[in-house]
PDB file of C-alpha atoms in Angstrom:
ATOM      1  CA  MET Z 146     -18.812 -50.958 -12.125  1.00 43.00           C
ATOM      2  CA  ASN Z 147     -21.633 -53.201 -10.797  1.00 37.00           C
ATOM      3  CA  ASN Z 148     -23.413 -55.376 -13.409  1.00 36.00           C
ATOM      4  CA  ASN Z 149     -26.199 -57.539 -12.003  1.00 35.00           C
ATOM      5  CA  HIS Z 150     -26.792 -59.253 -15.382  1.00 36.00           C
ATOM      6  CA  LEU Z 151     -23.261 -60.745 -15.296  1.00 39.00           C
ATOM      7  CA  GLN Z 152     -23.104 -61.146 -11.508  1.00 38.00           C
ATOM      8  CA  LYS Z 153     -19.615 -59.709 -11.681  1.00 49.00           C
ATOM      9  CA  ARG Z 154     -17.921 -56.349 -12.094  1.00 70.00           C
ATOM     10  CA  MET Z 155     -17.784 -54.872 -15.590  1.00 83.00           C
ATOM     11  CA  SER Z 156     -14.031 -54.136 -15.507  1.00 93.00           C
ATOM     12  CA  ILE Z 157     -12.398 -51.920 -18.138  1.00 96.00           C
ATOM     13  CA  LEU Z 158      -8.712 -52.106 -18.844  1.00 97.00           C
ATOM     14  CA  SER Z 159      -6.796 -49.211 -20.551  1.00 97.00           C
ATOM     15  CA  TRP Z 160      -3.318 -49.820 -21.749  1.00 97.00           C
ATOM     16  CA  ASN Z 161      -0.723 -48.144 -24.124  1.00 98.00           C
ATOM     17  CA  VAL Z 162       0.938 -51.219 -25.526  1.00 97.00           C
ATOM     18  CA  HIS Z 163       3.566 -49.352 -27.538  1.00 96.00           C
ATOM     19  CA  ASP Z 164       3.104 -51.473 -30.675  1.00 97.00           C
ATOM     20  CA  ILE Z 165       1.172 -54.754 -30.637  1.00 97.00           C
ATOM     21  CA  THR Z 166       3.939 -56.385 -32.652  1.00 96.00           C
ATOM     22  CA  ASP Z 167       7.352 -57.062 -30.945  1.00 93.00           C
ATOM     23  CA  LYS Z 168      10.376 -57.016 -33.240  1.00 89.00           C
ATOM     24  CA  ILE Z 169      11.643 -60.316 -31.655  1.00 90.00           C
ATOM     25  CA  LEU Z 170       8.537 -62.080 -30.306  1.00 86.00           C
ATOM     26  CA  GLY Z 171       6.119 -61.129 -33.061  1.00 95.00           C
ATOM     27  CA  HIS Z 172       2.447 -60.255 -32.408  1.00 96.00           C
ATOM     28  CA  LYS Z 173       1.959 -59.894 -28.717  1.00 97.00           C
ATOM     29  CA  THR Z 174      -1.449 -61.624 -28.771  1.00 97.00           C
ATOM     30  CA  THR Z 175       0.471 -64.850 -29.304  1.00 96.00           C
ATOM     31  CA  SER Z 176       1.845 -64.437 -25.787  1.00 95.00           C
ATOM     32  CA  GLU Z 177      -0.301 -66.097 -23.102  1.00 96.00           C
ATOM     33  CA  GLU Z 178       1.103 -63.801 -20.490  1.00 96.00           C
ATOM     34  CA  PHE Z 179       0.088 -60.758 -22.577  1.00 97.00           C
ATOM     35  CA  CYS Z 180      -3.413 -62.153 -23.233  1.00 97.00           C
ATOM     36  CA  GLN Z 181      -3.929 -62.962 -19.575  1.00 96.00           C
ATOM     37  CA  VAL Z 182      -3.454 -59.243 -18.837  1.00 96.00           C
ATOM     38  CA  LEU Z 183      -6.058 -58.267 -21.461  1.00 97.00           C
ATOM     39  CA  LYS Z 184      -8.498 -60.852 -20.151  1.00 95.00           C
ATOM     40  CA  GLN Z 185      -8.555 -59.159 -16.700  1.00 93.00           C
ATOM     41  CA  GLY Z 186     -11.100 -56.756 -18.202  1.00 92.00           C
ATOM     42  CA  LEU Z 187     -14.379 -57.608 -19.833  1.00 96.00           C
ATOM     43  CA  ILE Z 188     -13.470 -54.563 -21.988  1.00 97.00           C
ATOM     44  CA  PHE Z 189      -9.992 -53.353 -22.979  1.00 98.00           C
ATOM     45  CA  CYS Z 190      -8.976 -50.087 -24.553  1.00 98.00           C
ATOM     46  CA  LEU Z 191      -5.456 -50.193 -26.173  1.00 98.00           C
ATOM     47  CA  GLN Z 192      -3.475 -47.285 -27.517  1.00 98.00           C
ATOM     48  CA  GLU Z 193      -0.479 -47.231 -29.864  1.00 98.00           C
ATOM     49  CA  THR Z 194      -1.350 -50.600 -31.359  1.00 98.00           C
ATOM     50  CA  LYS Z 195       0.037 -49.686 -34.823  1.00 97.00           C
ATOM     51  CA  THR Z 196      -1.729 -52.652 -36.379  1.00 96.00           C
ATOM     52  CA  GLU Z 197      -4.972 -54.487 -35.785  1.00 97.00           C
ATOM     53  CA  VAL Z 198      -5.687 -56.566 -32.706  1.00 98.00           C
ATOM     54  CA  GLN Z 199      -7.946 -59.550 -32.676  1.00 97.00           C
ATOM     55  CA  LEU Z 200      -8.760 -61.973 -29.886  1.00 97.00           C
ATOM     56  CA  PRO Z 201     -11.251 -64.859 -30.305  1.00 97.00           C
ATOM     57  CA  GLU Z 202     -13.079 -64.188 -26.979  1.00 97.00           C
ATOM     58  CA  TYR Z 203     -13.544 -60.449 -27.770  1.00 98.00           C
ATOM     59  CA  LEU Z 204     -15.288 -58.414 -30.356  1.00 98.00           C
ATOM     60  CA  CYS Z 205     -12.520 -56.148 -31.410  1.00 98.00           C
ATOM     61  CA  PHE Z 206     -12.974 -52.595 -32.940  1.00 98.00           C
ATOM     62  CA  ASN Z 207      -9.770 -51.183 -34.432  1.00 98.00           C
ATOM     63  CA  LYS Z 208      -8.758 -47.828 -35.889  1.00 98.00           C
ATOM     64  CA  LEU Z 209      -5.427 -47.100 -37.550  1.00 98.00           C
ATOM     65  CA  ARG Z 210      -3.838 -43.929 -38.931  1.00 96.00           C
ATOM     66  CA  PRO Z 211      -4.116 -44.229 -42.674  1.00 93.00           C
ATOM     67  CA  LYS Z 212      -0.976 -42.256 -43.514  1.00 85.00           C
ATOM     68  CA  SER Z 213       1.253 -43.496 -40.663  1.00 91.00           C
ATOM     69  CA  ARG Z 214       2.228 -46.662 -38.826  1.00 91.00           C
ATOM     70  CA  SER Z 215       2.230 -44.761 -35.548  1.00 95.00           C
ATOM     71  CA  GLY Z 216      -0.737 -44.496 -33.273  1.00 97.00           C
ATOM     72  CA  GLY Z 217      -3.577 -46.987 -33.603  1.00 98.00           C
ATOM     73  CA  LEU Z 218      -6.515 -47.900 -31.280  1.00 98.00           C
ATOM     74  CA  CYS Z 219      -8.421 -50.931 -30.248  1.00 98.00           C
ATOM     75  CA  ILE Z 220     -11.470 -51.496 -28.083  1.00 98.00           C
ATOM     76  CA  GLY Z 221     -12.200 -55.116 -27.224  1.00 98.00           C
ATOM     77  CA  VAL Z 222     -15.555 -56.236 -25.696  1.00 98.00           C
ATOM     78  CA  HIS Z 223     -15.883 -59.693 -24.301  1.00 97.00           C
ATOM     79  CA  ARG Z 224     -18.372 -61.632 -26.418  1.00 97.00           C
ATOM     80  CA  SER Z 225     -20.500 -62.475 -23.373  1.00 96.00           C
ATOM     81  CA  ILE Z 226     -21.501 -58.764 -23.317  1.00 96.00           C
ATOM     82  CA  SER Z 227     -20.918 -57.742 -26.965  1.00 97.00           C
ATOM     83  CA  HIS Z 228     -24.526 -58.161 -28.170  1.00 94.00           C
ATOM     84  CA  ASN Z 229     -25.608 -54.897 -29.653  1.00 96.00           C
ATOM     85  CA  VAL Z 230     -22.339 -53.152 -28.908  1.00 98.00           C
ATOM     86  CA  GLN Z 231     -21.725 -50.938 -31.919  1.00 98.00           C
ATOM     87  CA  ARG Z 232     -19.037 -48.582 -33.273  1.00 98.00           C
ATOM     88  CA  VAL Z 233     -19.974 -44.948 -33.052  1.00 98.00           C
ATOM     89  CA  PRO Z 234     -18.793 -43.116 -36.204  1.00 97.00           C
ATOM     90  CA  CYS Z 235     -16.036 -40.591 -35.669  1.00 96.00           C
ATOM     91  CA  GLU Z 236     -13.899 -39.168 -38.402  1.00 93.00           C
ATOM     92  CA  HIS Z 237     -10.813 -38.414 -36.387  1.00 95.00           C
ATOM     93  CA  GLU Z 238      -8.108 -41.069 -36.674  1.00 95.00           C
ATOM     94  CA  ASP Z 239      -7.089 -40.766 -32.926  1.00 97.00           C
ATOM     95  CA  ILE Z 240     -10.552 -41.195 -31.487  1.00 98.00           C
ATOM     96  CA  LEU Z 241     -12.339 -44.604 -31.427  1.00 98.00           C
ATOM     97  CA  ALA Z 242     -15.750 -44.976 -29.777  1.00 98.00           C
ATOM     98  CA  VAL Z 243     -18.388 -47.697 -29.181  1.00 98.00           C
ATOM     99  CA  SER Z 244     -21.871 -47.697 -27.814  1.00 98.00           C
ATOM    100  CA  ILE Z 245     -22.592 -50.061 -24.918  1.00 97.00           C
ATOM    101  CA  PRO Z 246     -26.307 -50.640 -24.361  1.00 96.00           C
ATOM    102  CA  SER Z 247     -27.959 -50.020 -20.971  1.00 93.00           C
ATOM    103  CA  SER Z 248     -28.956 -53.627 -20.859  1.00 91.00           C
ATOM    104  CA  VAL Z 249     -25.304 -54.453 -20.268  1.00 92.00           C
ATOM    105  CA  THR Z 250     -24.400 -51.659 -17.927  1.00 90.00           C
ATOM    106  CA  ARG Z 251     -27.663 -51.466 -16.081  1.00 88.00           C
ATOM    107  CA  LEU Z 252     -27.532 -47.714 -16.192  1.00 91.00           C
ATOM    108  CA  ALA Z 253     -30.455 -45.546 -17.171  1.00 92.00           C
ATOM    109  CA  LYS Z 254     -28.896 -44.766 -20.586  1.00 93.00           C
ATOM    110  CA  ASP Z 255     -26.493 -46.256 -23.016  1.00 95.00           C
ATOM    111  CA  VAL Z 256     -22.728 -45.637 -22.390  1.00 97.00           C
ATOM    112  CA  ILE Z 257     -20.378 -44.291 -25.065  1.00 98.00           C
ATOM    113  CA  LEU Z 258     -16.886 -45.674 -24.458  1.00 98.00           C
ATOM    114  CA  ILE Z 259     -14.215 -43.390 -26.058  1.00 98.00           C
ATOM    115  CA  ASN Z 260     -10.612 -44.435 -26.506  1.00 98.00           C
ATOM    116  CA  VAL Z 261      -8.006 -41.786 -27.448  1.00 98.00           C
ATOM    117  CA  TYR Z 262      -4.342 -41.650 -28.333  1.00 98.00           C
ATOM    118  CA  ASP Z 263      -2.870 -38.166 -28.575  1.00 97.00           C
ATOM    119  CA  SER Z 264       0.877 -38.274 -29.566  1.00 96.00           C
ATOM    120  CA  PRO Z 265       3.338 -36.094 -27.750  1.00 95.00           C
ATOM    121  CA  PRO Z 266       3.530 -32.553 -29.110  1.00 93.00           C
ATOM    122  CA  ASN Z 267       7.178 -33.050 -30.161  1.00 92.00           C
ATOM    123  CA  SER Z 268       6.687 -36.464 -31.768  1.00 93.00           C
ATOM    124  CA  SER Z 269       7.697 -37.004 -35.400  1.00 93.00           C
ATOM    125  CA  TYR Z 270       3.985 -37.571 -36.216  1.00 92.00           C
ATOM    126  CA  LYS Z 271       2.909 -34.205 -34.856  1.00 92.00           C
ATOM    127  CA  CYS Z 272       5.840 -32.485 -36.575  1.00 92.00           C
ATOM    128  CA  LYS Z 273       5.027 -34.012 -39.875  1.00 90.00           C
ATOM    129  CA  GLN Z 274       1.332 -32.936 -39.444  1.00 89.00           C
ATOM    130  CA  ALA Z 275       2.401 -29.381 -38.667  1.00 88.00           C
ATOM    131  CA  VAL Z 276       4.699 -29.222 -41.761  1.00 90.00           C
ATOM    132  CA  ALA Z 277       1.841 -30.523 -43.877  1.00 87.00           C
ATOM    133  CA  GLY Z 278      -0.638 -28.085 -42.321  1.00 86.00           C
ATOM    134  CA  GLU Z 279      -2.762 -30.944 -41.011  1.00 83.00           C
ATOM    135  CA  ASN Z 280      -2.193 -30.527 -37.285  1.00 77.00           C
ATOM    136  CA  VAL Z 281      -5.754 -31.115 -36.128  1.00 81.00           C
ATOM    137  CA  ASN Z 282      -6.131 -30.722 -32.330  1.00 93.00           C
ATOM    138  CA  VAL Z 283      -7.434 -33.977 -30.857  1.00 96.00           C
ATOM    139  CA  ILE Z 284      -8.884 -32.356 -27.739  1.00 96.00           C
ATOM    140  CA  ASP Z 285     -10.912 -29.942 -29.863  1.00 95.00           C
ATOM    141  CA  GLN Z 286     -12.169 -32.898 -31.948  1.00 95.00           C
ATOM    142  CA  LEU Z 287     -13.144 -34.626 -28.708  1.00 96.00           C
ATOM    143  CA  ILE Z 288     -15.229 -31.589 -27.729  1.00 94.00           C
ATOM    144  CA  ASN Z 289     -17.010 -31.614 -31.128  1.00 94.00           C
ATOM    145  CA  PHE Z 290     -17.548 -35.323 -30.983  1.00 96.00           C
ATOM    146  CA  THR Z 291     -18.999 -35.423 -27.396  1.00 94.00           C
ATOM    147  CA  ALA Z 292     -21.277 -32.505 -28.233  1.00 92.00           C
ATOM    148  CA  GLU Z 293     -23.203 -34.875 -30.562  1.00 91.00           C
ATOM    149  CA  LEU Z 294     -23.689 -37.561 -27.904  1.00 91.00           C
ATOM    150  CA  GLU Z 295     -27.047 -36.430 -26.501  1.00 83.00           C
ATOM    151  CA  ASN Z 296     -28.469 -38.328 -23.574  1.00 85.00           C
ATOM    152  CA  ARG Z 297     -25.552 -40.722 -23.340  1.00 93.00           C
ATOM    153  CA  ALA Z 298     -23.364 -41.559 -20.416  1.00 96.00           C
ATOM    154  CA  ILE Z 299     -19.610 -41.341 -21.318  1.00 97.00           C
ATOM    155  CA  ILE Z 300     -16.451 -43.138 -20.349  1.00 97.00           C
ATOM    156  CA  LEU Z 301     -13.369 -41.525 -21.703  1.00 98.00           C
ATOM    157  CA  SER Z 302     -10.089 -43.500 -21.676  1.00 98.00           C
ATOM    158  CA  GLY Z 303      -6.725 -43.119 -23.260  1.00 98.00           C
ATOM    159  CA  ASP Z 304      -3.216 -41.755 -23.377  1.00 98.00           C
ATOM    160  CA  PHE Z 305      -3.437 -37.965 -23.753  1.00 98.00           C
ATOM    161  CA  ASN Z 306       0.180 -37.164 -23.137  1.00 97.00           C
ATOM    162  CA  ALA Z 307      -1.142 -34.404 -20.900  1.00 98.00           C
ATOM    163  CA  ARG Z 308      -0.190 -33.660 -17.303  1.00 97.00           C
ATOM    164  CA  THR Z 309      -2.955 -32.274 -15.090  1.00 97.00           C
ATOM    165  CA  GLY Z 310      -1.195 -32.145 -11.642  1.00 96.00           C
ATOM    166  CA  GLU Z 311      -3.740 -32.691  -8.848  1.00 95.00           C
ATOM    167  CA  LEU Z 312      -6.555 -30.931 -10.579  1.00 95.00           C
ATOM    168  CA  ASN Z 313      -9.883 -32.277 -11.480  1.00 94.00           C
ATOM    169  CA  THR Z 314     -13.182 -30.854 -12.766  1.00 92.00           C
ATOM    170  CA  GLU Z 315     -16.298 -30.114 -10.644  1.00 85.00           C
ATOM    171  CA  ILE Z 316     -19.083 -32.060 -12.291  1.00 82.00           C
ATOM    172  CA  ILE Z 317     -22.767 -31.254 -12.136  1.00 79.00           C
ATOM    173  CA  HIS Z 318     -24.991 -33.983 -10.815  1.00 71.00           C
ATOM    174  CA  ASP Z 319     -28.253 -32.307 -11.686  1.00 61.00           C
ATOM    175  CA  PRO Z 320     -29.759 -34.676 -14.314  1.00 49.00           C
ATOM    176  CA  SER Z 321     -30.981 -31.668 -16.346  1.00 52.00           C
ATOM    177  CA  GLU Z 322     -27.438 -30.511 -16.700  1.00 47.00           C
ATOM    178  CA  ASN Z 323     -25.570 -33.846 -17.006  1.00 43.00           C
ATOM    179  CA  PHE Z 324     -24.605 -33.344 -20.607  1.00 43.00           C
ATOM    180  CA  GLY Z 325     -23.246 -30.960 -23.055  1.00 47.00           C
ATOM    181  CA  PRO Z 326     -20.676 -28.236 -23.346  1.00 49.00           C
ATOM    182  CA  ARG Z 327     -21.039 -25.594 -20.560  1.00 45.00           C
ATOM    183  CA  ALA Z 328     -20.280 -22.637 -22.743  1.00 42.00           C
ATOM    184  CA  HIS Z 329     -22.163 -20.281 -20.464  1.00 38.00           C
ATOM    185  CA  GLN Z 330     -19.487 -20.674 -17.773  1.00 45.00           C
ATOM    186  CA  SER Z 331     -17.131 -17.743 -17.756  1.00 38.00           C
ATOM    187  CA  ARG Z 332     -14.240 -19.535 -16.136  1.00 41.00           C
ATOM    188  CA  PRO Z 333     -13.269 -23.164 -15.406  1.00 48.00           C
ATOM    189  CA  SER Z 334     -13.921 -24.516 -11.879  1.00 51.00           C
ATOM    190  CA  TYR Z 335     -10.925 -26.817 -11.419  1.00 57.00           C
ATOM    191  CA  ILE Z 336     -10.635 -28.243  -7.944  1.00 63.00           C
ATOM    192  CA  ASN Z 337      -7.994 -29.985  -5.985  1.00 69.00           C
ATOM    193  CA  THR Z 338      -9.817 -33.273  -5.482  1.00 80.00           C
ATOM    194  CA  ARG Z 339      -7.202 -35.574  -6.869  1.00 92.00           C
ATOM    195  CA  VAL Z 340      -4.013 -36.979  -5.411  1.00 95.00           C
ATOM    196  CA  SER Z 341      -1.217 -37.504  -7.859  1.00 97.00           C
ATOM    197  CA  LYS Z 342       2.405 -38.461  -7.784  1.00 97.00           C
ATOM    198  CA  ASP Z 343       2.910 -36.136 -10.748  1.00 97.00           C
ATOM    199  CA  ALA Z 344       2.331 -32.573  -9.552  1.00 96.00           C
ATOM    200  CA  ILE Z 345       3.142 -30.986 -12.910  1.00 97.00           C
ATOM    201  CA  LEU Z 346       0.427 -29.140 -14.880  1.00 96.00           C
ATOM    202  CA  ASN Z 347       1.290 -28.445 -18.536  1.00 97.00           C
ATOM    203  CA  GLU Z 348      -0.478 -26.587 -21.301  1.00 96.00           C
ATOM    204  CA  ARG Z 349      -2.002 -29.737 -22.846  1.00 97.00           C
ATOM    205  CA  GLY Z 350      -3.114 -30.774 -19.326  1.00 97.00           C
ATOM    206  CA  ARG Z 351      -4.973 -27.428 -19.097  1.00 96.00           C
ATOM    207  CA  LYS Z 352      -6.634 -27.978 -22.414  1.00 96.00           C
ATOM    208  CA  LEU Z 353      -7.658 -31.465 -21.333  1.00 97.00           C
ATOM    209  CA  LEU Z 354      -9.144 -30.143 -18.190  1.00 96.00           C
ATOM    210  CA  GLU Z 355     -11.069 -27.480 -20.123  1.00 95.00           C
ATOM    211  CA  MET Z 356     -12.421 -30.256 -22.427  1.00 96.00           C
ATOM    212  CA  LEU Z 357     -13.486 -32.356 -19.479  1.00 96.00           C
ATOM    213  CA  GLU Z 358     -15.085 -29.339 -17.800  1.00 93.00           C
ATOM    214  CA  SER Z 359     -17.156 -28.515 -20.933  1.00 92.00           C
ATOM    215  CA  CYS Z 360     -18.355 -32.077 -21.239  1.00 93.00           C
ATOM    216  CA  ASN Z 361     -19.082 -32.599 -17.544  1.00 93.00           C
ATOM    217  CA  LEU Z 362     -16.573 -35.393 -17.075  1.00 95.00           C
ATOM    218  CA  SER Z 363     -14.413 -36.169 -14.018  1.00 95.00           C
ATOM    219  CA  ILE Z 364     -11.036 -37.906 -13.819  1.00 97.00           C
ATOM    220  CA  LEU Z 365     -10.917 -41.110 -11.839  1.00 96.00           C
ATOM    221  CA  ASN Z 366      -7.062 -41.252 -11.418  1.00 96.00           C
ATOM    222  CA  GLY Z 367      -6.246 -40.265  -7.813  1.00 95.00           C
ATOM    223  CA  SER Z 368      -9.886 -39.600  -6.860  1.00 93.00           C
ATOM    224  CA  THR Z 369     -11.392 -43.114  -6.627  1.00 91.00           C
ATOM    225  CA  ILE Z 370     -10.982 -46.031  -4.272  1.00 91.00           C
ATOM    226  CA  GLY Z 371      -8.143 -48.233  -5.525  1.00 93.00           C
ATOM    227  CA  ASP Z 372      -5.906 -45.238  -6.549  1.00 94.00           C
ATOM    228  CA  VAL Z 373      -5.816 -43.131  -3.447  1.00 91.00           C
ATOM    229  CA  THR Z 374      -2.202 -42.330  -3.969  1.00 94.00           C
ATOM    230  CA  GLY Z 375      -2.446 -41.184  -7.588  1.00 96.00           C
ATOM    231  CA  GLU Z 376      -0.068 -43.644  -9.186  1.00 97.00           C
ATOM    232  CA  LEU Z 377       2.196 -42.848 -12.079  1.00 97.00           C
ATOM    233  CA  THR Z 378       1.115 -44.269 -15.436  1.00 97.00           C
ATOM    234  CA  SER Z 379       4.076 -43.633 -17.808  1.00 96.00           C
ATOM    235  CA  TYR Z 380       7.711 -44.506 -17.245  1.00 95.00           C
ATOM    236  CA  GLN Z 381      10.217 -43.159 -19.739  1.00 92.00           C
ATOM    237  CA  TYR Z 382      13.946 -42.757 -19.951  1.00 89.00           C
ATOM    238  CA  ASN Z 383      13.601 -39.146 -18.896  1.00 90.00           C
ATOM    239  CA  GLY Z 384      11.217 -39.666 -15.977  1.00 93.00           C
ATOM    240  CA  ALA Z 385       7.755 -40.803 -14.923  1.00 96.00           C
ATOM    241  CA  SER Z 386       4.399 -39.057 -15.134  1.00 97.00           C
ATOM    242  CA  VAL Z 387       0.680 -39.334 -15.234  1.00 97.00           C
ATOM    243  CA  VAL Z 388      -0.537 -38.910 -18.807  1.00 98.00           C
ATOM    244  CA  ASP Z 389      -3.050 -41.767 -19.094  1.00 98.00           C
ATOM    245  CA  TYR Z 390      -6.604 -41.144 -17.789  1.00 98.00           C
ATOM    246  CA  ILE Z 391     -10.058 -42.533 -17.378  1.00 97.00           C
ATOM    247  CA  ALA Z 392     -12.783 -39.915 -16.968  1.00 97.00           C
ATOM    248  CA  THR Z 393     -16.546 -40.400 -16.747  1.00 96.00           C
ATOM    249  CA  SER Z 394     -19.826 -38.560 -16.673  1.00 95.00           C
ATOM    250  CA  PRO Z 395     -21.691 -38.332 -13.260  1.00 93.00           C
ATOM    251  CA  ASP Z 396     -24.118 -41.248 -14.019  1.00 92.00           C
ATOM    252  CA  VAL Z 397     -21.184 -43.600 -14.592  1.00 94.00           C
ATOM    253  CA  LEU Z 398     -19.092 -42.074 -11.756  1.00 91.00           C
ATOM    254  CA  ASP Z 399     -21.848 -42.921  -9.125  1.00 88.00           C
ATOM    255  CA  ASN Z 400     -21.379 -46.643 -10.190  1.00 90.00           C
ATOM    256  CA  VAL Z 401     -17.655 -46.999 -10.143  1.00 91.00           C
ATOM    257  CA  ASP Z 402     -16.405 -48.984  -7.188  1.00 90.00           C
ATOM    258  CA  ASN Z 403     -12.740 -49.339  -7.868  1.00 91.00           C
ATOM    259  CA  PHE Z 404      -9.956 -47.833  -9.975  1.00 93.00           C
ATOM    260  CA  ARG Z 405      -6.423 -48.944 -10.326  1.00 87.00           C
TER     261      ARG Z 405
END
C-alpha cells in the first residue's frame, strides 16, 4: 500500500506463530531471526500467540482467550505510525481490531484492521465449547462486528481454517454501496478470479465467502500481484492448504500494489 507520508510502502505481515513461546528456546521475541521477520512489516498480525507479545519498536495490542491457553491474537503497529491508532472494542475473544487513521494510510477514510483466529472445527477448543454450549460462530460474529463499522475501509487478516478453492467475491466499487451487509441479494455471486494451489472448497470456506460477500470484501490471495500462483499458507503432517487470508474493501484494494 502506498504511503506518501512515510515515503515507503505500508506493509502488513500476517502470521500464525503457533505459540509465541517455544518449549526449548523460550519467548520467540528473544530470537533476533524471529524479530527480523516481524520487522519486515510496519504492521504485523499474529495468530495463535497463546500469550502476550511485546516489541519495543511496536505498539502491540493483544487479546487472549480468558478460559483457554489456546488461540491468542496480536496486532503490532510500528511506533513511527502508531499515533492515534486505537483498539476497536469487540467482545469476541477471537477477533481483534484496531483503527488506523487516514492520516497514516492516505485513504479517504480510516481503516479498520481486523485480525482473526478461528480454531479448526475438530480442535479440542471447539469440542469443549460445543460440550459447554458455548460454540459461538466466529464468522457470524465477524458479520455483526463489521456491520457496525460505518464509513470505514476494512482490512481483514487471519487464520480462518477455511478452504475457499479458487473462488472470490465480486465486490461493488460504487462508493454509495461500498459498505454494509448486502442482505438484499438473493444469492452469492462468487467468481473464479483467484488462482490457488488448494482447489478444495469446504463448508467453512463457503461460510467465509458468504461473510466476505455480505461485507463487500475481496480476497487478495491468488488475485494480486506477488501471489499469481496462489501459494499454500499452511503445511501440516496430513497435507498443505490455503487457510490464511487477507481480504479488503474496495477502497483499500485499489491501493494494494503487492501481496505475498
